[in-house]
Short mmCIF file of C-alpha atoms and ligand atoms in Angstrom, two decimals:
data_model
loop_
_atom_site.label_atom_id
_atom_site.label_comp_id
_atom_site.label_asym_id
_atom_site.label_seq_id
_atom_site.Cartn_x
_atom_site.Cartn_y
_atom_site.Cartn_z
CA UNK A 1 89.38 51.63 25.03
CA UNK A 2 87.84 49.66 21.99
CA UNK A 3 86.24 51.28 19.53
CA UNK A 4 82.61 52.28 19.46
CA UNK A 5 80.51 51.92 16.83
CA UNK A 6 77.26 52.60 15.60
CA UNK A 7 76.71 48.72 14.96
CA UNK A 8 77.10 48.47 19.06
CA UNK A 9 74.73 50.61 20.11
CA UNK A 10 71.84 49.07 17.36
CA UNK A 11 72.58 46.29 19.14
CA UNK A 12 72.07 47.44 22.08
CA UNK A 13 68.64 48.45 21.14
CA UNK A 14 67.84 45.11 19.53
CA UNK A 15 68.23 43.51 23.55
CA UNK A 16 67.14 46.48 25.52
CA UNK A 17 64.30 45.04 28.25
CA UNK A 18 62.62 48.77 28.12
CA UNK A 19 62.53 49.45 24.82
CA UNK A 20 58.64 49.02 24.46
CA UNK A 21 58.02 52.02 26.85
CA UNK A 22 59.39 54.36 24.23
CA UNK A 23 55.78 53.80 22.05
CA UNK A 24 54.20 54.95 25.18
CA UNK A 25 55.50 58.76 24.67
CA UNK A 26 54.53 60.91 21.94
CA UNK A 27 58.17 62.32 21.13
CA UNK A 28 58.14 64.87 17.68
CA UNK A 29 59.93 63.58 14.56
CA UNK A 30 63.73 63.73 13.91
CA UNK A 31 64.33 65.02 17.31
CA UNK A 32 66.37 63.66 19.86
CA UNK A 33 64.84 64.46 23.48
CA UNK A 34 67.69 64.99 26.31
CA UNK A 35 65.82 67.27 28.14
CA UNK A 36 63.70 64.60 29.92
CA UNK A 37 65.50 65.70 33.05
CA UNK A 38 64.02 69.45 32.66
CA UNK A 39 60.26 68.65 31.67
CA UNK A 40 59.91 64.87 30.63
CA UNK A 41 57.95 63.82 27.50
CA UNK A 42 54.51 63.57 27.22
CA UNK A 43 52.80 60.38 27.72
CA UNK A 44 50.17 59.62 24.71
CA UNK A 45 47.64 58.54 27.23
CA UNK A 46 48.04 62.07 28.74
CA UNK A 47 45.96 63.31 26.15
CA UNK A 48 42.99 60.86 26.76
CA UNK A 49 43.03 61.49 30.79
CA UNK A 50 42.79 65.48 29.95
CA UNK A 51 39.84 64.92 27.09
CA UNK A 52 38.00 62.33 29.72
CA UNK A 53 38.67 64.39 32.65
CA UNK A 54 37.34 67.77 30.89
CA UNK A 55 34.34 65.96 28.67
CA UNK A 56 33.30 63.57 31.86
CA UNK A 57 33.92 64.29 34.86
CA UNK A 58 33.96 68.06 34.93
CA UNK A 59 31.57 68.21 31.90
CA UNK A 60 28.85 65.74 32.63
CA UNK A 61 29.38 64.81 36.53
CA UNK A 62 30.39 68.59 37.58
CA UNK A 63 30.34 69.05 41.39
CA UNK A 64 29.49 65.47 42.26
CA UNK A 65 32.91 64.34 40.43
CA UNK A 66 34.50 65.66 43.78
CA UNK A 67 33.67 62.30 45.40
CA UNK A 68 32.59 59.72 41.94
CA UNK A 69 35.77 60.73 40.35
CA UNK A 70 38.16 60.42 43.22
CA UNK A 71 39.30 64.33 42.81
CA UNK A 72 39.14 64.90 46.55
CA UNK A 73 41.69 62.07 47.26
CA UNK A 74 43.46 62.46 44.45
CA UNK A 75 46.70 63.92 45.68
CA UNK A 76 47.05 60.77 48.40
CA UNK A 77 46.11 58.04 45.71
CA UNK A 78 48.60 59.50 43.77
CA UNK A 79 51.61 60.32 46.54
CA UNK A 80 50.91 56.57 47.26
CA UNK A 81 51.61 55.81 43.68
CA UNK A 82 54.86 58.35 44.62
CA UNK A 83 55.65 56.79 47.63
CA UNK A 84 56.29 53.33 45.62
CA UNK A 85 58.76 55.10 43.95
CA UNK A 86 60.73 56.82 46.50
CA UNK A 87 61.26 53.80 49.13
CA UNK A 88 58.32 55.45 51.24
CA UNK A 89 54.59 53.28 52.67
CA UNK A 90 51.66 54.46 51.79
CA UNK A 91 50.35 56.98 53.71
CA UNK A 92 53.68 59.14 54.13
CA UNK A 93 53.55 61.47 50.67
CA UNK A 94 51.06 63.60 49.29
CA UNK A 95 51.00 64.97 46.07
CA UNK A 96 50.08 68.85 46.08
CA UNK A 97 51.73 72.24 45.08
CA UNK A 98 55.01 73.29 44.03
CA UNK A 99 58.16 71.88 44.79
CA UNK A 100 59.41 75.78 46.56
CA UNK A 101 55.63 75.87 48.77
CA UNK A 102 56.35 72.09 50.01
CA UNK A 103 59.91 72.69 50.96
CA UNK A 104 58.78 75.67 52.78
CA UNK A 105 56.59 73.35 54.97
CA UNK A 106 58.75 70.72 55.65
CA UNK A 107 61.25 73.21 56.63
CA UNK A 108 59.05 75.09 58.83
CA UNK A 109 58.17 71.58 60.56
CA UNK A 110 61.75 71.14 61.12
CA UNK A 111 62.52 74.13 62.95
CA UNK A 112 59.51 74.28 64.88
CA UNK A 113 60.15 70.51 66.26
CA UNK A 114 63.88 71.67 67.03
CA UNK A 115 62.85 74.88 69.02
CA UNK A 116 66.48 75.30 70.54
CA UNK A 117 68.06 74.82 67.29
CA UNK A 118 68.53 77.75 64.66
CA UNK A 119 70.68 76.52 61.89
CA UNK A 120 69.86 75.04 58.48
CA UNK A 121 72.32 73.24 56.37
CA UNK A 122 72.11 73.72 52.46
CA UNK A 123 74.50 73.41 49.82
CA UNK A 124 74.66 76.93 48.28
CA UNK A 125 75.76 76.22 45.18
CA UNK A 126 72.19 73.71 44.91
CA UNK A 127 68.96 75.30 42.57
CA UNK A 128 68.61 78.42 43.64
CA UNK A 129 64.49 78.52 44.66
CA UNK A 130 65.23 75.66 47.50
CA UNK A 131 67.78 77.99 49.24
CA UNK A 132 65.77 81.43 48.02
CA UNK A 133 62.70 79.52 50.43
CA UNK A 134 64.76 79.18 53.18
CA UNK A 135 66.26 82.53 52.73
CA UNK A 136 62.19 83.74 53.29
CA UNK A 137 61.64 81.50 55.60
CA UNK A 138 64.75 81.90 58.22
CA UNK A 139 63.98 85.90 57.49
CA UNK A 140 60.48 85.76 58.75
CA UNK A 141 61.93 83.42 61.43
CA UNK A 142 63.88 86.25 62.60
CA UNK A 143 65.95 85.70 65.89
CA UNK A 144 69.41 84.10 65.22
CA UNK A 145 67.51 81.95 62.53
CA UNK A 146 70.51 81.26 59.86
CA UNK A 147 71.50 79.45 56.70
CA UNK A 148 74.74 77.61 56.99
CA UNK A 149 75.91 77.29 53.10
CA UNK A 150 78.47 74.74 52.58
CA UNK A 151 79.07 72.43 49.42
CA UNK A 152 79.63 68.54 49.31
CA UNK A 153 83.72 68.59 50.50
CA UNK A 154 82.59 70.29 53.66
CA UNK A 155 78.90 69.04 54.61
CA UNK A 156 79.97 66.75 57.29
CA UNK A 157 81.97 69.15 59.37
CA UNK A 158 79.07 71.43 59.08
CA UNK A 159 76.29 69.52 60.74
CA UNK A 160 76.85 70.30 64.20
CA UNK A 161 74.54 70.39 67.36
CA UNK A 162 73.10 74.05 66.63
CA UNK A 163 72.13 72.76 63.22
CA UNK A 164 67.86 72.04 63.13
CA UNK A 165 67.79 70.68 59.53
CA UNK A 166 70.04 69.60 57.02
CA UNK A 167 68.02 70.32 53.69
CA UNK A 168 70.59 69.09 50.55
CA UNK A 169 69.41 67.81 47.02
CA UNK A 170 69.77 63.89 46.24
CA UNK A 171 71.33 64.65 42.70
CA UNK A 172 72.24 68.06 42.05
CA UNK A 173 70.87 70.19 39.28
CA UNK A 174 74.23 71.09 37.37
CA UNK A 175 76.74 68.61 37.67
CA UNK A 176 74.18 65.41 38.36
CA UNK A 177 76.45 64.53 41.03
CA UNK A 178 74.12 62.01 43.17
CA UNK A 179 74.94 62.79 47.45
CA UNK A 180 74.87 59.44 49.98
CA UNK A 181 71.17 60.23 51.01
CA UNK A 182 71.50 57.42 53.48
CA UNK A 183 75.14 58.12 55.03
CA UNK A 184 74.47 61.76 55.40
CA UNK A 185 71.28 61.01 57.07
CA UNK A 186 73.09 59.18 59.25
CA UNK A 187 75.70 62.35 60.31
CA UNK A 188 72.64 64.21 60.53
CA UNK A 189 70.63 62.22 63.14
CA UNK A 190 73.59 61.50 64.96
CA UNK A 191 74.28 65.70 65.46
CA UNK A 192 70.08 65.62 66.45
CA UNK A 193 69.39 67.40 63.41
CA UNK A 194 66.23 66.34 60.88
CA UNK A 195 67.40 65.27 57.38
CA UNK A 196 65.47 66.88 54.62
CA UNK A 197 65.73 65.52 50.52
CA UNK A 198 64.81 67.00 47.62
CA UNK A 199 64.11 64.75 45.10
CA UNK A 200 63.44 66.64 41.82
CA UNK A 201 66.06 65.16 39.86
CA UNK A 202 65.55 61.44 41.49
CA UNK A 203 62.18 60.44 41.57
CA UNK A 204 61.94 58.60 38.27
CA UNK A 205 65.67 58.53 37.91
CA UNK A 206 67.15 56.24 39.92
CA UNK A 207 66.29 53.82 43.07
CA UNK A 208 65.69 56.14 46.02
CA UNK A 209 64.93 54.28 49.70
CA UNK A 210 63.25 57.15 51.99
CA UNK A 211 62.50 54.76 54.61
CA UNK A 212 65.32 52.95 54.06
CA UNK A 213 67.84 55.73 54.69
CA UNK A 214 65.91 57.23 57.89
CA UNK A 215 65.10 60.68 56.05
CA UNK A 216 62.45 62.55 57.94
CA UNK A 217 61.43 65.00 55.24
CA UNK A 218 61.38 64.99 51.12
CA UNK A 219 59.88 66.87 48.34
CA UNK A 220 59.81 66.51 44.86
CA UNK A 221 58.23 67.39 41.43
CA UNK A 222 56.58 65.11 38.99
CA UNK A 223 57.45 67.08 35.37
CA UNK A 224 61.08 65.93 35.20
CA UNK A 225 61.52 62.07 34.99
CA UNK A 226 57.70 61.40 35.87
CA UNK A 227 56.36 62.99 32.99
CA UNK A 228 53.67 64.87 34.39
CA UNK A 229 53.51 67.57 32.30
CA UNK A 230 54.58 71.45 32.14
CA UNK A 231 53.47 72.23 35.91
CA UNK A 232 52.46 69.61 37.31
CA UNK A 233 52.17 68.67 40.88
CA UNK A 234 55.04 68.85 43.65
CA UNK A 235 54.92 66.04 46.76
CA UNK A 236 56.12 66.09 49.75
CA UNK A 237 57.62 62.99 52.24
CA UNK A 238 56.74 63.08 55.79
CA UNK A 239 57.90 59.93 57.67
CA UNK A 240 55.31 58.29 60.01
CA UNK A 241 56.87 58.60 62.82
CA UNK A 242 56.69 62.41 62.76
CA UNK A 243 52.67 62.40 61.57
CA UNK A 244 50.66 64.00 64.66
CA UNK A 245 53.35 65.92 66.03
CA UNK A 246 54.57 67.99 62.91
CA UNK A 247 52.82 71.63 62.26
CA UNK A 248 53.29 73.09 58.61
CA UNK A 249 52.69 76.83 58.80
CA UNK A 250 50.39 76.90 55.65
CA UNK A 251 46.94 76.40 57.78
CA UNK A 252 44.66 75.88 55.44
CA UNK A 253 41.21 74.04 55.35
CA UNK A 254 42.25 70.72 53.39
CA UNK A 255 45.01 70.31 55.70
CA UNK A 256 42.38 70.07 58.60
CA UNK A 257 41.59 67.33 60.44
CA UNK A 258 37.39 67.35 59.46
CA UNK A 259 37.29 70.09 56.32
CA UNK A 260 33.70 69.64 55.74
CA UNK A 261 32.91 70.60 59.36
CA UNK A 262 33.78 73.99 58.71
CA UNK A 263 35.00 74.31 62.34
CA UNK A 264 35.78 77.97 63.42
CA UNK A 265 39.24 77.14 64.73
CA UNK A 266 41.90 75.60 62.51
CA UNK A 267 42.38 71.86 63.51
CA UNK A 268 45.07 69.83 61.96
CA UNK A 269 44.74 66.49 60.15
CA UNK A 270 46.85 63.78 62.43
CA UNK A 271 48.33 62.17 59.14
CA UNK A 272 49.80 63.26 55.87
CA UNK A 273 46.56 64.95 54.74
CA UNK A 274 47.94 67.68 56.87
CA UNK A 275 50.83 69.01 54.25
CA UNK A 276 47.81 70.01 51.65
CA UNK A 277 46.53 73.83 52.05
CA UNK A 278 43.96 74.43 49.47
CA UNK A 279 42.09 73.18 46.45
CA UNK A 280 44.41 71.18 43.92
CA UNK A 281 44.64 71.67 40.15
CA UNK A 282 42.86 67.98 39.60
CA UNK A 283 43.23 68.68 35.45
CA UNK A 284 47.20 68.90 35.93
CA UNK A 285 47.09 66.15 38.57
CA UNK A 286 45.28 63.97 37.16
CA UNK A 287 47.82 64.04 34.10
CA UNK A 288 50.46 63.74 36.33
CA UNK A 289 49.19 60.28 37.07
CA UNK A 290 49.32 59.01 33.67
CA UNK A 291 52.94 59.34 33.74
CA UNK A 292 53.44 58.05 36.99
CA UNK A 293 51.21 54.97 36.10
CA UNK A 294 54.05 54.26 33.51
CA UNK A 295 56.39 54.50 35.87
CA UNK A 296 55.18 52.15 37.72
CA UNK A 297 55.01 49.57 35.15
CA UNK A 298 58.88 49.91 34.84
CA UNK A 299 61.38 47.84 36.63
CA UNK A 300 63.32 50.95 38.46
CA UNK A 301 66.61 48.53 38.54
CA UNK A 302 66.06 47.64 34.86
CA UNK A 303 65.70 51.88 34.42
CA UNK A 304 69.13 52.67 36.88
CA UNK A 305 70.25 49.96 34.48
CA UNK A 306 70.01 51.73 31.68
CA UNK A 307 70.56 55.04 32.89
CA UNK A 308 74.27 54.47 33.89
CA UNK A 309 74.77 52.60 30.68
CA UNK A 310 73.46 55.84 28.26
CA UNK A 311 74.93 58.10 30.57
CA UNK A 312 78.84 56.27 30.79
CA UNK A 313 78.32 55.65 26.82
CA UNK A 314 77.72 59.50 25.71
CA UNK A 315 81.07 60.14 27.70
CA UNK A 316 82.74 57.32 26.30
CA UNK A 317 81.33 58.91 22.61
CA UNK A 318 82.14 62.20 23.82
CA UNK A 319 86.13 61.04 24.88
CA UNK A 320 86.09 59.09 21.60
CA UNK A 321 84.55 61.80 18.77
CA UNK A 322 84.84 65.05 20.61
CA UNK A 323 87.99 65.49 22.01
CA UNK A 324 90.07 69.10 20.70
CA UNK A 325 86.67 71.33 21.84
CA UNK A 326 87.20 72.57 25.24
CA UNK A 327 84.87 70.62 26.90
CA UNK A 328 85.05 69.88 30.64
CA UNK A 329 83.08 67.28 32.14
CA UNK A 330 81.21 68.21 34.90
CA UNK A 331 79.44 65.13 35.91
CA UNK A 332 81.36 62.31 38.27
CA UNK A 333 82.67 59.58 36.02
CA UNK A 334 81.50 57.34 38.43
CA UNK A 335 78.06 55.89 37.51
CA UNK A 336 76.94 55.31 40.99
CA UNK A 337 77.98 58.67 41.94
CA UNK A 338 76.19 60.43 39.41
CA UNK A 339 71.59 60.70 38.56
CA UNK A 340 70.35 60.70 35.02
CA UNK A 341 71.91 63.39 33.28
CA UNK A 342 75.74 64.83 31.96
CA UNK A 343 76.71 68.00 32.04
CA UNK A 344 79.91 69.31 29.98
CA UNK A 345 81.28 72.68 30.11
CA UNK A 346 82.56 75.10 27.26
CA UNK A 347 82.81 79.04 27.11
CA UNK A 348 80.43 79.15 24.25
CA UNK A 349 78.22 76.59 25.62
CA UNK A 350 74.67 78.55 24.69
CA UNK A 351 75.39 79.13 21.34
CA UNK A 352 76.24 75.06 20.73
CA UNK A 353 73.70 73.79 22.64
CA UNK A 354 71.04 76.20 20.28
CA UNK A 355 73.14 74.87 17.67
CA UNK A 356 72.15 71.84 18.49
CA UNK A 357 68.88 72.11 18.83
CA UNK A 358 68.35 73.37 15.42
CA UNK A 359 69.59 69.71 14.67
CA UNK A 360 67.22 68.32 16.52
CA UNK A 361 68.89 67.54 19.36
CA UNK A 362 67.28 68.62 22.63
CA UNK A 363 69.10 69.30 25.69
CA UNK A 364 69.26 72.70 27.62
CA UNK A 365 71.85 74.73 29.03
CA UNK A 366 72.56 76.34 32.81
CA UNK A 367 74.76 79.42 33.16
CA UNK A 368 77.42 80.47 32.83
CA UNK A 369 78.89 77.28 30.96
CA UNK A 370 76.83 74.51 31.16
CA UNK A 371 75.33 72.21 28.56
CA UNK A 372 72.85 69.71 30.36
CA UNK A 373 72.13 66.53 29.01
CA UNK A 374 69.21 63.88 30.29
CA UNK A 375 68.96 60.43 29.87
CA UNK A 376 65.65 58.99 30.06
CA UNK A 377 65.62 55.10 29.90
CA UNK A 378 62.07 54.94 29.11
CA UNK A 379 61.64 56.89 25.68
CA UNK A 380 65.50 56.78 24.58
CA UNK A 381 67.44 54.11 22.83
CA UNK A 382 71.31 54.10 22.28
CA UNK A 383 71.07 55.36 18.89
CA UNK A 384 69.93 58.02 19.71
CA UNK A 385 72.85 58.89 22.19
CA UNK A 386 75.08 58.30 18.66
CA UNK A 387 73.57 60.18 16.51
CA UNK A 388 73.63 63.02 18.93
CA UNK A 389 77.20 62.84 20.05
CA UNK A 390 77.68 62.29 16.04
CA UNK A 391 75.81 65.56 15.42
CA UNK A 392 77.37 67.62 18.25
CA UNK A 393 81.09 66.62 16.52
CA UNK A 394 79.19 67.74 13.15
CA UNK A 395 78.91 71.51 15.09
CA UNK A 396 81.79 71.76 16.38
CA UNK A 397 84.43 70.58 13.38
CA UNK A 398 82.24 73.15 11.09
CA UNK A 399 81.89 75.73 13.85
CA UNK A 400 78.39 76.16 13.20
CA UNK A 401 77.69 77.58 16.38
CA UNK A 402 79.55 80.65 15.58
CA UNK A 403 76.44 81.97 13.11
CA UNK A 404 74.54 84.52 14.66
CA UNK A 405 71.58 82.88 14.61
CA UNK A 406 72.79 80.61 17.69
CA UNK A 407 73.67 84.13 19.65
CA UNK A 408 70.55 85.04 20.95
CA UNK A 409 69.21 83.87 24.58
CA UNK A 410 65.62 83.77 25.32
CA UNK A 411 64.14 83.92 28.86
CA UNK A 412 64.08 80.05 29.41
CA UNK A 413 67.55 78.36 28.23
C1 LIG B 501 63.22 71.46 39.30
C2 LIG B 501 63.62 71.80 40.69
C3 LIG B 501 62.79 72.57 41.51
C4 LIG B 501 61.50 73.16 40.98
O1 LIG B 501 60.83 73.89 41.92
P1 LIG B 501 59.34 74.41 41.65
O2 LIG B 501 58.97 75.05 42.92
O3 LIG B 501 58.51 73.19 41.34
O4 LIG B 501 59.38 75.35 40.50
C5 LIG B 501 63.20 72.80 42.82
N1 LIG B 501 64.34 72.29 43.30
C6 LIG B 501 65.16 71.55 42.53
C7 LIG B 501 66.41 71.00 43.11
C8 LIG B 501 64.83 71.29 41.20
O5 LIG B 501 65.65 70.58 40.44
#
């Protein structure tokens, strides 16, 4: 392999087609953010949304702002924003809750409209909170209800004709590994199962084609690569074809079909307004737009682009300046196989990636060995993947990790 230097990756920034996004994101001094995969940056605009949103609306138009401010269909204008993004038509996602209370509907839907069916499909080694749901769910289901836990080598085998749902994760949490949403899909439709997605670490990431690949069911938050800031909304998928017959157990009144008509008897909506329960945070969603607005703006080919040329180059740096430390890599070396982040073992990964961070460089780190890094094509350039493969060789030839400042773990790594 040639070379890399510094004088490659400038240029690489002089011809980058998304490089005016990155003055769109307020991003702190001297600091290098891969963590854009965890809780994205913070649009500038964001700030202006909140102010009018709080001054305005609330302030000055109070109740009435329900209707003259759109808040009351605020989480379908923006899953239709979503839905753009995810391959989906408007009118199949609906922004609302948290990623855990959506995934809990969809999967209720899916057992209830496979009655004779009692098996779910997950990957157990995916984020925990999508399997801990189904774990509540399948108990309260009672009755044979089980989770069948396999990972990636043996998925196929396990979708057979007792399964309901098959409920896997487009690009997994640790090792960014990105699954065939559309192949596996396939396998499960043709066992009669319903294919569920969860797109947390896709939406924003990389191309994803709901419609496309036949999926029935997805979910999905916007704080990771759509920047819609520290809890902001979940959505959830539902494809047409299932609107009118589906049933999420969560009942309540904005989910039914005339909410205003205060109807005795719950009654529910025919179409995706149906997924929603109760009252939305509007502050936190209308934020959450902001981000996806820029989003939208962005060519996602020109961001995939970009992605699997930051992510193959920090390798490439990695294999070039930081060879002799122990790391592993954890993330497929094959750009389409992979999302929008690396991951790289090492024993004493916490104490290097704090290390790190205390140079500025931003990127997390997932137990027991995992340092987690995120490439976000809108606010990053290729310098900055240098500079912070430059600084993590800096650590590790002085073993500056090993002070015992880096030792201590706080509740959120
Ligand atoms: C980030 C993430 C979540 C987050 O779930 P919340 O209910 O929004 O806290 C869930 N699943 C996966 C796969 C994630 O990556």
């Amino acid at each position: 392999m040639k070379l890399l230097t510094r004088s490659y990756f400038e240029e690489l920034d002089r011809t980058d087609p998304l490089s005016h996004f990155r003055e769109k994101f307020s991003l702190p001094e001297n600091t290098i953010y891969l963590d854009g995969n965890s809780l994205g940056a913070r649009p500038k605009t964001a700030l202006n949304r909140a102010r009018e949103l709080i001054d305005q609306e609330w302030g000055k138009g109070l109740i009435g702002s329900w209707n003259a401010a759109g808040w009351w269909d605020l989480p379908l204008t923006l899953g239709n924003k979503i839905a753009h993004l995810i391959g989906a038509s408007p009118g199949e996602v609906v922004a609302c809750d948290t990623t855990g209370i959506n995934l809990y509907k969809v999967l209720a839907i899916a057992m209830r409209l496979r009655p004779d069916r009692k098996v779910i499909v997950m990957e157990g080694s995916n984020f925990p909170t999508d399997n801990y749901i189904a774990e509540g769910l399948v108990e309260q289901l009672g009755d044979g209800y089980e989770i069948r836990f396999v990972e990636e080598d043996a998925l196929t085998r396990a979708i057979t004709d007792d399964v309901a749902a098959v409920c896997l994760t487009h690009v997994h949490y640790r090792s960014g590994r990105a699954l065939d949403m559309k192949k596996i899909t396939r396998v499960t439709h043709q066992s009669g199962a319903l294919s569920i997605w969860d797109l947390c670490h896709s939406a924003g990431a990389l191309e994803v084609e709901l419609n496309n690949a036949k999926v029935d069911f997805a979910v999905g938050c916007t704080y990771k690569y759509l920047n819609g800031g520290p809890g902001s909304p979940a959505f959830i998928f539902m494809a047409e074809r299932h609107h009118g017959e589906a049933r999420q157990p969560l009942t309540g009144w904005w989910g039914h079909a005339d909410p205003f008509a205060f109807e005795q008897a719950y009654r529910p909506a025919e179409n995706i307004r149906q997924m929603l329960t109760g009252t939305q945070s509007v502050l936190s969603m209308a934020v959450a737009e902001v981000g996806v607005d820029i989003m939208l703006d962005a060519d996602m080919q020109k961001i995939r682009s970009k992605s699997k040329k930051l992510t193959s180059l920090f390798i490439d740096l990695l294999e070039q300046n930081c060879t002799d430390h122990d790391f592993v890599l954890q993330t497929p070396r094959s750009e389409v196989a992979r999302g929008s982040h690396v991951s790289i073992g090492h024993p004493h990964g916490h104490a290097i990636m704090q290390a790190l961070i205390s140079r500025g460089v931003i990127g997390d780190f997932r137990a027991p060995d995992t340092l987690r890094f995120g490439f976000t094509p809108l606010y990053l350039r290729y310098t900055d993947i240098w500079d912070a493969v430059d600084k993590l060789a800096q650590i590790m030839a002085s073993e500056q990790w090993q002070h015992r400042c880096f030792q201590k773990v706080e509740a959120v790594t």
